[in-house]
C-alpha cells in the first residue's frame, strides 16, 4: 500500500520538481519578459481554477468573480502601502487604517504581503458568504445575471469610495512584492485544494447537482450548501489572485477589473473543460499564450481589437463544436504519467479516469 | 420646484421609452429561445456608427433612417443565423456566454473598423438638426431629443402591439413564446418567428441607439454594454419574456433612475426655512448630492431583490415547468 | 394514406421506438393503444416532425415526410392535437383558432372562414368563449379548443393524442361523441388513447404498442375480444393498467 501511494505521489512530485527547476532557471536567466509571462500565467491559472470551482463544478455560473478579485487587489494594496505613502496618497483614510502597514520583511520574504493577501482574502470570503447565501438560491442564467450585477456594484463602490480607492484615479505605488515564487506557490496551493475538493464528498455533491438538480435533490444531495462552499472558496482564491495581480502590475484603476477580464477567464475555463482541474491549467496556458502572440500581432499591425475577436470566435466555435471543452470533466492522470507506457498510456486511460469520479 | 418635477418626469419618460425599446427586443428573443442576448446592446452601437457614417456623408435624417435600421437588422439577423442557431438547445449558460462572445466580436470589429478608417475610438455624435435644441413650454425647457424619444418610443411600441395582436406572424410569435412544440404542431415555422423577433428587436435597438447617441453626444464601441444591462433589468422587473412586461419594466426603471438622480442633493434645492431643519438634515444625510453616482449600484440591487422576491416580475406568470 | 415503416427513435441512450410499422387508409379511424411509456406519443411526435427517427420511413400520400420540418408536414395535411392539449393559454380562443390555420396561404381566407364556422358549430361553447384567454377555460373546453385548433388547418389526417386524459366522465363521453362525429364526416384519424374501451368503440382498426414495438394489430372488434388485450388493457380478469 505505502509503495503504491508513494508511486502515486511520484507523478505530481516529479511535476512539482520539474516546474520548480524550470522556475529557478527562468529566475536565474533574468529574462524579464518570460518571467512576466510566467507570473501572468500563474495568476490566470489561479483565477480559472477558482472559477472552475465556483462554476465548473456546480454549473452555477458566476460572472462576479472579477469583483472578488478587484476587492482583493484593493484591500491588500491598501494594507501593504507604507505609512509614509499612505499619508501622501490616501490622506483621508480613517485613523484605524492609516496606521496599518503590512510591509514587514522576514529576511527576503515579504511576510507583510502574505498577511495582507490572507486578510484581504478572508474579508472577501466573508462578503462572498453573505452575497452567496442570497444569490445561490437562483438558478440558470439568473445567477449569471445577478452575479454580473454584483460585479457592477463592486465597480460602482470602487469608483465612489475614493477615500480608500482614489476613485477613478489610478491607484499606483503598490509595492512590487509579487514574484515568480509567490505566484507559483499560491498556484500549487490552489491546485491542491481544488483537486481535493473535487475528490471530496462535497465535491461529488457539487458535480451531482450540476448534472441534474432535481434528481440530486431527490436522492438527498444538498443543493445550497455545496454551491455556497464552492462560491466562497472560489472567492477566496480570486481575492488571492487579485492581491498577486495588484502587487505585480503595481498600478491599476477600477476599469481593469471588469468585463474583459471576466470574459477572458471564462474562455479559459470553457475551453479547458468545466469541472476539470487539468483542463483549467491547459485552458489558461493556451489562452495566455495565444493572447501574448495576438498582442504582438496587434502591436505590429496596429489592428487593436483583433485578439478579442479571435478569442471570441474560438469561444463560439468551442461551444458549437465541442461543448465540453478540451477535457470535459476528465483529468490528465498525473499519477500514471511517469509510469511505464508514459504519455501514450496516460492518454488512453483518460476515459477511465472519468469513470472513477 | 414644479418645473423641476415636470422636467424630471419628462426625463423619466424619455429614458423609460429607450429602456422599453431595448427591453422589448431582449424579451421577444428570450420569450422564444430562453436566450439572454447580451449582444443586443451592441446593435445600438452598430446603429450609432452607421448613423455617423450616413450623417457624415451628408444624408438627411429621413434618408439615413432606413439605412441605419436596415444595416442594424442585417447584423441582428446574421448574429442569429451564425452564432445562435447552431447552438439552439445548448444549456442556458452556454448560450448566454456565447452572446457575450458575439458582443466582443461586434465591439472589437467596430474598433478595428474605426482604426482602419483612421477614426478615434470616441467620436462626437453629429446630432441631426431635427433632434437638436430644446422645446420651450412656458417656463419649462426640455431637450427636443427627450420629447422625441418619448414620442417615437410610444409610437413604435404601439405599432409593435398592433403587430403582435393583429397579424398572423405576431400571434405566432406570442404562441411560440408560450410553447415551442405546440407552435410547431400548428404549423408555425419557428425559425421564421425567431428571425422575425431578431429583426424587430434589431430595428427597435437601431432607433434606440440613434436617440441614445443624440442624448449622450458621443459614441464608442463599448457604448452598448450598460444600456443592455439596464434593458435586461427592465425586462426582469416587468417579467422576463413578456413584451408588455418589458415595456412596463422599462418605464419603471426610467422613473427609478430619474428618481435617484432627482433626489440626490434635493436638500440643496429646498429653500431654507420652508421645511423644518430636522427634515432638511435628514435629506442632507440620506440623499446627499453624491447619491446619483451610486445609481447603477442601486438599480442592480433592485434587480437582485426582484429576482429573489418575485422572479416572475410585475406582470409575468410563473414559468411552465413541463416542457413535454 | 399514411405509411410508417420500421420506425426507430432514440432519446439519448433510451430506445423509445424499435421498429414500428403501421398504416392508416383514407377515411379510417385507427387507434394506437398501449401502456404508459410504450411509445405512443413518441410515434405521433415523430410523424409530425417534432422528433427525428434514427431509422425507418414515414410516407404521407406518397410524399416522404421522414425528415420534413413540422410546419411543412402541417401544410401537407397532417394535424396533431397533442397530449395535454397544449393550447396557448395567454391567447384568446379566437386567436388560438386563428393560429390553427396559420400554415394556410392567404388565398384560402374564404375556406378558413368556412372551417371556423364548422369548428364553432361543432363546439358551440367556443363561440361563447371567443374572447376569453385560453388558459381560463376548463379542461374539457381546452380539449375542444385543441381539437378545433387542429381542425383549422383542414387536415386530411388528424392525429389525436389522449383526448380524454384528465377529463370528467361526462366530458369524456362528449369528446368521444365528437370523435365519432368527425369520423362520420369522413375524417381520417389516428387516435392514441389509454381509455381502450372508448377507443375500440370508435375505431375501425387498432395497433397495440408495447415497449417500442407493435405486438398486435387488427380490426377493433377482433382485438377487443383478444384474450391478451382483454387481460392487459380492458381490465377483464385482472387489474387494468
Short mmCIF file of N, CA, C and O in Angstrom, two decimals, chain A residues 59 61 63 134-135 137-138 140-142 144-150 152-153 156-157 160-161 258-260 263 266 270 302-306 308-309 312-313 315-316 319-320 323, chain B residues 30 34 36 38 83 86-87 89-94 96-98 100-102 104-105 108-109 111-112 115-116 225 229 232 236 240 290 293-294 296-297 300-301 303-304 307-308:
data_model
loop_
_atom_site.label_atom_id
_atom_site.label_comp_id
_atom_site.label_asym_id
_atom_site.label_seq_id
_atom_site.Cartn_x
_atom_site.Cartn_y
_atom_site.Cartn_z
N UNK A 59 -22.05 24.22 -11.95
CA UNK A 59 -22.96 24.64 -13.00
C UNK A 59 -23.66 25.96 -12.71
O UNK A 59 -24.46 26.43 -13.49
N UNK A 61 -23.32 29.55 -12.83
CA UNK A 61 -22.31 30.39 -13.45
C UNK A 61 -22.22 31.76 -12.81
O UNK A 61 -23.15 32.52 -12.80
N UNK A 63 -20.62 35.41 -12.81
CA UNK A 63 -19.90 36.42 -13.60
C UNK A 63 -19.33 37.48 -12.67
O UNK A 63 -18.83 38.50 -13.11
N UNK A 134 -27.45 34.66 -0.56
CA UNK A 134 -28.62 35.21 -1.24
C UNK A 134 -28.68 34.70 -2.69
O UNK A 134 -29.71 34.19 -3.14
N UNK A 135 -27.57 34.82 -3.41
CA UNK A 135 -27.62 34.58 -4.85
C UNK A 135 -27.65 33.11 -5.24
O UNK A 135 -28.16 32.76 -6.29
N UNK A 137 -29.46 30.94 -4.34
CA UNK A 137 -30.81 30.41 -4.44
C UNK A 137 -31.30 30.42 -5.88
O UNK A 137 -32.20 29.67 -6.25
N UNK A 138 -30.76 31.33 -6.67
CA UNK A 138 -31.22 31.46 -8.05
C UNK A 138 -30.62 30.35 -8.90
O UNK A 138 -29.71 29.65 -8.48
N UNK A 140 -29.73 28.82 -13.14
CA UNK A 140 -29.57 29.07 -14.57
C UNK A 140 -28.96 30.42 -14.87
O UNK A 140 -28.06 30.88 -14.18
N UNK A 141 -29.49 31.08 -15.89
CA UNK A 141 -28.89 32.34 -16.29
C UNK A 141 -29.19 33.46 -15.30
O UNK A 141 -28.56 34.49 -15.37
N UNK A 142 -30.16 33.25 -14.42
CA UNK A 142 -30.43 34.32 -13.47
C UNK A 142 -29.31 34.49 -12.45
O UNK A 142 -29.05 35.59 -12.00
N UNK A 144 -26.22 34.00 -13.28
CA UNK A 144 -25.21 34.69 -14.07
C UNK A 144 -25.47 36.18 -14.05
O UNK A 144 -24.57 36.99 -13.82
N UNK A 145 -26.73 36.55 -14.26
CA UNK A 145 -27.03 37.97 -14.35
C UNK A 145 -26.95 38.65 -12.99
O UNK A 145 -26.45 39.77 -12.87
N UNK A 146 -27.39 37.96 -11.95
CA UNK A 146 -27.32 38.56 -10.61
C UNK A 146 -25.87 38.75 -10.19
O UNK A 146 -25.51 39.78 -9.60
N UNK A 147 -25.00 37.78 -10.53
CA UNK A 147 -23.60 37.93 -10.16
C UNK A 147 -22.94 39.02 -11.01
O UNK A 147 -22.05 39.72 -10.55
N UNK A 148 -23.41 39.16 -12.24
CA UNK A 148 -22.93 40.27 -13.06
C UNK A 148 -23.32 41.59 -12.38
O UNK A 148 -22.54 42.55 -12.36
N UNK A 149 -24.53 41.59 -11.81
CA UNK A 149 -24.96 42.75 -11.04
C UNK A 149 -23.99 43.04 -9.91
O UNK A 149 -23.62 44.18 -9.65
N UNK A 150 -23.52 41.98 -9.26
CA UNK A 150 -22.55 42.14 -8.18
C UNK A 150 -21.28 42.81 -8.71
O UNK A 150 -20.73 43.73 -8.07
N UNK A 152 -21.01 44.82 -11.22
CA UNK A 152 -21.29 46.24 -11.46
C UNK A 152 -21.31 47.00 -10.15
O UNK A 152 -20.76 48.10 -10.03
N UNK A 153 -21.91 46.40 -9.12
CA UNK A 153 -21.99 47.06 -7.82
C UNK A 153 -20.59 47.30 -7.25
O UNK A 153 -20.27 48.39 -6.77
N UNK A 156 -19.06 50.19 -8.99
CA UNK A 156 -19.60 51.47 -8.53
C UNK A 156 -19.01 51.83 -7.16
O UNK A 156 -18.63 52.98 -6.91
N UNK A 157 -18.92 50.82 -6.29
CA UNK A 157 -18.36 51.07 -4.95
C UNK A 157 -16.92 51.54 -5.07
O UNK A 157 -16.51 52.52 -4.44
N UNK A 160 -16.71 55.05 -6.16
CA UNK A 160 -17.23 56.04 -5.23
C UNK A 160 -16.49 56.12 -3.90
O UNK A 160 -16.52 57.16 -3.26
N UNK A 161 -15.86 55.02 -3.52
CA UNK A 161 -15.19 55.02 -2.21
C UNK A 161 -13.80 55.62 -2.38
O UNK A 161 -12.79 54.97 -2.10
N UNK A 258 -12.98 44.43 -14.94
CA UNK A 258 -14.35 44.47 -15.41
C UNK A 258 -14.59 43.37 -16.42
O UNK A 258 -14.07 42.26 -16.28
N UNK A 259 -15.32 43.68 -17.44
CA UNK A 259 -15.85 42.60 -18.22
C UNK A 259 -14.84 41.88 -19.11
O UNK A 259 -14.94 40.67 -19.31
N UNK A 260 -13.86 42.60 -19.63
CA UNK A 260 -12.85 41.95 -20.48
C UNK A 260 -12.17 40.82 -19.73
O UNK A 260 -12.00 39.72 -20.24
N UNK A 263 -14.47 37.87 -19.09
CA UNK A 263 -14.69 37.04 -20.27
C UNK A 263 -13.45 36.21 -20.60
O UNK A 263 -13.56 35.06 -21.02
N UNK A 266 -13.41 33.24 -18.32
CA UNK A 266 -14.46 32.30 -18.72
C UNK A 266 -14.02 31.49 -19.93
O UNK A 266 -14.22 30.27 -20.01
N UNK A 270 -13.94 27.48 -20.13
CA UNK A 270 -14.80 26.72 -21.04
C UNK A 270 -13.97 25.91 -22.03
O UNK A 270 -14.29 24.77 -22.34
N UNK A 302 -1.06 47.15 -35.72
CA UNK A 302 -1.93 48.20 -35.17
C UNK A 302 -3.42 47.85 -35.28
O UNK A 302 -4.27 48.72 -35.23
N UNK A 303 -3.71 46.57 -35.47
CA UNK A 303 -5.11 46.16 -35.53
C UNK A 303 -5.62 45.82 -34.12
O UNK A 303 -5.86 44.66 -33.81
N UNK A 304 -5.73 46.84 -33.29
CA UNK A 304 -6.15 46.59 -31.92
C UNK A 304 -7.59 46.11 -31.89
O UNK A 304 -8.44 46.64 -32.61
N UNK A 305 -7.87 45.10 -31.07
CA UNK A 305 -9.20 44.52 -31.02
C UNK A 305 -9.19 43.13 -31.63
O UNK A 305 -10.04 42.30 -31.34
N UNK A 306 -8.16 42.88 -32.45
CA UNK A 306 -8.06 41.58 -33.11
C UNK A 306 -8.02 40.43 -32.12
O UNK A 306 -8.69 39.42 -32.30
N UNK A 308 -9.25 40.10 -29.09
CA UNK A 308 -10.55 39.77 -28.51
C UNK A 308 -11.45 39.08 -29.52
O UNK A 308 -12.21 38.19 -29.17
N UNK A 309 -11.35 39.53 -30.78
CA UNK A 309 -12.19 38.90 -31.80
C UNK A 309 -11.81 37.43 -31.94
O UNK A 309 -12.67 36.55 -31.95
N UNK A 312 -13.03 35.45 -29.01
CA UNK A 312 -14.48 35.27 -29.03
C UNK A 312 -14.88 34.24 -30.07
O UNK A 312 -15.76 33.41 -29.84
N UNK A 313 -14.21 34.27 -31.22
CA UNK A 313 -14.53 33.29 -32.26
C UNK A 313 -14.19 31.89 -31.77
O UNK A 313 -14.98 30.95 -31.90
N UNK A 315 -14.13 30.91 -28.79
CA UNK A 315 -15.13 30.56 -27.78
C UNK A 315 -16.39 30.02 -28.44
O UNK A 315 -16.92 28.97 -28.06
N UNK A 316 -16.89 30.73 -29.44
CA UNK A 316 -18.14 30.30 -30.09
C UNK A 316 -17.94 28.96 -30.78
O UNK A 316 -18.80 28.08 -30.71
N UNK A 319 -17.96 26.23 -28.16
CA UNK A 319 -19.31 25.98 -27.66
C UNK A 319 -20.15 25.24 -28.70
O UNK A 319 -20.98 24.39 -28.38
N UNK A 320 -19.93 25.56 -29.97
CA UNK A 320 -20.73 24.93 -31.02
C UNK A 320 -20.28 23.50 -31.29
O UNK A 320 -21.08 22.59 -31.42
N UNK A 323 -18.74 21.18 -26.97
CA UNK A 323 -19.33 21.95 -25.88
C UNK A 323 -18.63 21.70 -24.54
O UNK A 323 -18.62 22.54 -23.67
N UNK B 30 -35.88 36.32 -25.68
CA UNK B 30 -35.85 35.44 -24.51
C UNK B 30 -37.12 34.61 -24.43
O UNK B 30 -37.08 33.41 -24.13
N UNK B 34 -35.33 31.40 -24.75
CA UNK B 34 -34.70 31.39 -23.42
C UNK B 34 -33.25 31.84 -23.54
O UNK B 34 -32.37 31.33 -22.86
N UNK B 36 -30.69 35.01 -23.26
CA UNK B 36 -30.46 36.40 -22.89
C UNK B 36 -29.39 36.91 -23.84
O UNK B 36 -28.23 36.52 -23.75
N UNK B 38 -26.98 39.27 -24.77
CA UNK B 38 -26.27 40.46 -24.31
C UNK B 38 -25.67 41.26 -25.44
O UNK B 38 -25.30 42.42 -25.27
N UNK B 83 -24.40 32.68 -34.99
CA UNK B 83 -23.94 32.36 -33.63
C UNK B 83 -24.97 31.62 -32.81
O UNK B 83 -24.62 30.77 -32.00
N UNK B 86 -26.89 27.64 -34.45
CA UNK B 86 -26.17 26.36 -34.30
C UNK B 86 -26.17 25.82 -32.88
O UNK B 86 -25.97 24.62 -32.70
N UNK B 87 -26.35 26.67 -31.89
CA UNK B 87 -26.28 26.16 -30.52
C UNK B 87 -27.64 26.15 -29.84
O UNK B 87 -27.74 26.09 -28.63
N UNK B 89 -30.70 24.90 -28.05
CA UNK B 89 -30.84 23.67 -27.26
C UNK B 89 -29.67 23.44 -26.32
O UNK B 89 -29.73 22.57 -25.48
N UNK B 90 -28.60 24.22 -26.47
CA UNK B 90 -27.48 24.11 -25.53
C UNK B 90 -27.93 24.66 -24.18
O UNK B 90 -28.92 25.38 -24.11
N UNK B 91 -27.18 24.33 -23.10
CA UNK B 91 -27.57 24.86 -21.78
C UNK B 91 -27.64 26.39 -21.78
O UNK B 91 -26.87 27.04 -22.50
N UNK B 92 -28.56 26.91 -20.99
CA UNK B 92 -28.76 28.36 -20.88
C UNK B 92 -27.47 29.14 -20.81
O UNK B 92 -27.28 30.13 -21.51
N UNK B 93 -26.60 28.68 -19.91
CA UNK B 93 -25.41 29.46 -19.62
C UNK B 93 -24.48 29.49 -20.82
O UNK B 93 -23.89 30.52 -21.14
N UNK B 94 -24.38 28.36 -21.53
CA UNK B 94 -23.52 28.32 -22.71
C UNK B 94 -23.98 29.36 -23.73
O UNK B 94 -23.17 30.09 -24.32
N UNK B 96 -25.80 32.05 -23.10
CA UNK B 96 -25.57 33.39 -22.54
C UNK B 96 -24.12 33.83 -22.78
O UNK B 96 -23.85 34.94 -23.22
N UNK B 97 -23.19 32.91 -22.52
CA UNK B 97 -21.78 33.25 -22.69
C UNK B 97 -21.47 33.50 -24.17
O UNK B 97 -20.69 34.39 -24.50
N UNK B 98 -22.11 32.73 -25.05
CA UNK B 98 -21.90 32.97 -26.48
C UNK B 98 -22.34 34.37 -26.85
O UNK B 98 -21.72 35.01 -27.69
N UNK B 100 -22.14 36.93 -25.05
CA UNK B 100 -21.05 37.84 -24.68
C UNK B 100 -19.95 37.81 -25.74
O UNK B 100 -19.38 38.83 -26.10
N UNK B 101 -19.67 36.60 -26.24
CA UNK B 101 -18.65 36.47 -27.27
C UNK B 101 -19.06 37.24 -28.52
O UNK B 101 -18.25 37.95 -29.12
N UNK B 102 -20.33 37.12 -28.89
CA UNK B 102 -20.81 37.85 -30.06
C UNK B 102 -20.62 39.35 -29.83
O UNK B 102 -20.17 40.08 -30.70
N UNK B 104 -18.39 40.79 -27.95
CA UNK B 104 -16.96 41.11 -28.08
C UNK B 104 -16.58 41.26 -29.55
O UNK B 104 -15.80 42.14 -29.91
N UNK B 105 -17.12 40.37 -30.38
CA UNK B 105 -16.78 40.43 -31.81
C UNK B 105 -17.29 41.74 -32.41
O UNK B 105 -16.57 42.43 -33.13
N UNK B 108 -15.21 44.81 -30.89
CA UNK B 108 -13.84 44.91 -31.38
C UNK B 108 -13.79 45.01 -32.89
O UNK B 108 -12.86 45.61 -33.44
N UNK B 109 -14.79 44.43 -33.55
CA UNK B 109 -14.88 44.59 -35.00
C UNK B 109 -15.06 46.06 -35.34
O UNK B 109 -14.41 46.60 -36.25
N UNK B 111 -14.23 48.55 -33.42
CA UNK B 111 -12.98 49.20 -33.05
C UNK B 111 -11.97 49.10 -34.19
O UNK B 111 -11.35 50.09 -34.60
N UNK B 112 -11.84 47.89 -34.74
CA UNK B 112 -10.93 47.67 -35.86
C UNK B 112 -11.32 48.52 -37.05
O UNK B 112 -10.48 49.17 -37.67
N UNK B 115 -10.44 52.04 -36.68
CA UNK B 115 -8.99 52.22 -36.84
C UNK B 115 -8.62 52.23 -38.30
O UNK B 115 -7.78 53.01 -38.73
N UNK B 116 -9.22 51.32 -39.05
CA UNK B 116 -8.86 51.19 -40.45
C UNK B 116 -9.20 52.46 -41.23
O UNK B 116 -8.55 52.78 -42.20
N UNK B 225 -22.93 48.31 -23.71
CA UNK B 225 -22.90 47.39 -22.57
C UNK B 225 -23.83 47.80 -21.43
O UNK B 225 -24.68 47.03 -20.98
N UNK B 229 -27.50 46.07 -20.11
CA UNK B 229 -27.71 45.63 -18.73
C UNK B 229 -28.98 46.24 -18.15
O UNK B 229 -29.79 45.59 -17.51
N UNK B 232 -31.98 44.74 -19.64
CA UNK B 232 -32.20 43.44 -19.05
C UNK B 232 -32.93 43.58 -17.71
O UNK B 232 -33.88 42.87 -17.42
N UNK B 236 -36.52 42.10 -16.63
CA UNK B 236 -36.72 41.24 -15.46
C UNK B 236 -37.78 41.84 -14.53
O UNK B 236 -38.66 41.15 -14.03
N UNK B 240 -39.76 38.53 -17.27
CA UNK B 240 -38.98 38.31 -18.47
C UNK B 240 -39.72 37.46 -19.50
O UNK B 240 -40.36 36.48 -19.17
N UNK B 290 -24.03 63.24 -3.75
CA UNK B 290 -23.28 62.18 -4.42
C UNK B 290 -24.10 60.93 -4.72
O UNK B 290 -23.61 59.99 -5.34
N UNK B 293 -24.24 59.15 -8.25
CA UNK B 293 -23.18 58.30 -8.79
C UNK B 293 -23.31 56.86 -8.31
O UNK B 293 -22.63 55.97 -8.80
N UNK B 294 -24.20 56.62 -7.39
CA UNK B 294 -24.47 55.24 -6.93
C UNK B 294 -25.63 54.61 -7.70
O UNK B 294 -26.05 53.51 -7.39
N UNK B 296 -26.26 53.18 -10.60
CA UNK B 296 -26.19 51.85 -11.20
C UNK B 296 -26.22 50.76 -10.15
O UNK B 296 -26.84 49.72 -10.32
N UNK B 297 -25.52 51.02 -9.04
CA UNK B 297 -25.49 50.02 -7.98
C UNK B 297 -26.89 49.86 -7.38
O UNK B 297 -27.36 48.74 -7.15
N UNK B 300 -29.07 47.83 -9.64
CA UNK B 300 -28.77 46.41 -9.62
C UNK B 300 -29.23 45.73 -8.33
O UNK B 300 -29.63 44.57 -8.34
N UNK B 301 -29.17 46.48 -7.26
CA UNK B 301 -29.71 45.92 -6.02
C UNK B 301 -31.21 45.65 -6.20
O UNK B 301 -31.72 44.60 -5.80
N UNK B 303 -32.65 44.95 -8.97
CA UNK B 303 -32.74 43.76 -9.82
C UNK B 303 -32.63 42.49 -8.99
O UNK B 303 -33.44 41.57 -9.12
N UNK B 304 -31.62 42.46 -8.12
CA UNK B 304 -31.40 41.24 -7.35
C UNK B 304 -32.58 40.98 -6.42
O UNK B 304 -33.04 39.86 -6.28
N UNK B 307 -35.37 39.57 -8.49
CA UNK B 307 -35.11 38.18 -8.84
C UNK B 307 -35.42 37.24 -7.68
O UNK B 307 -35.91 36.14 -7.87
N UNK B 308 -35.11 37.71 -6.48
CA UNK B 308 -35.31 36.84 -5.33
C UNK B 308 -36.75 36.81 -4.86
O UNK B 308 -37.27 35.76 -4.50
#
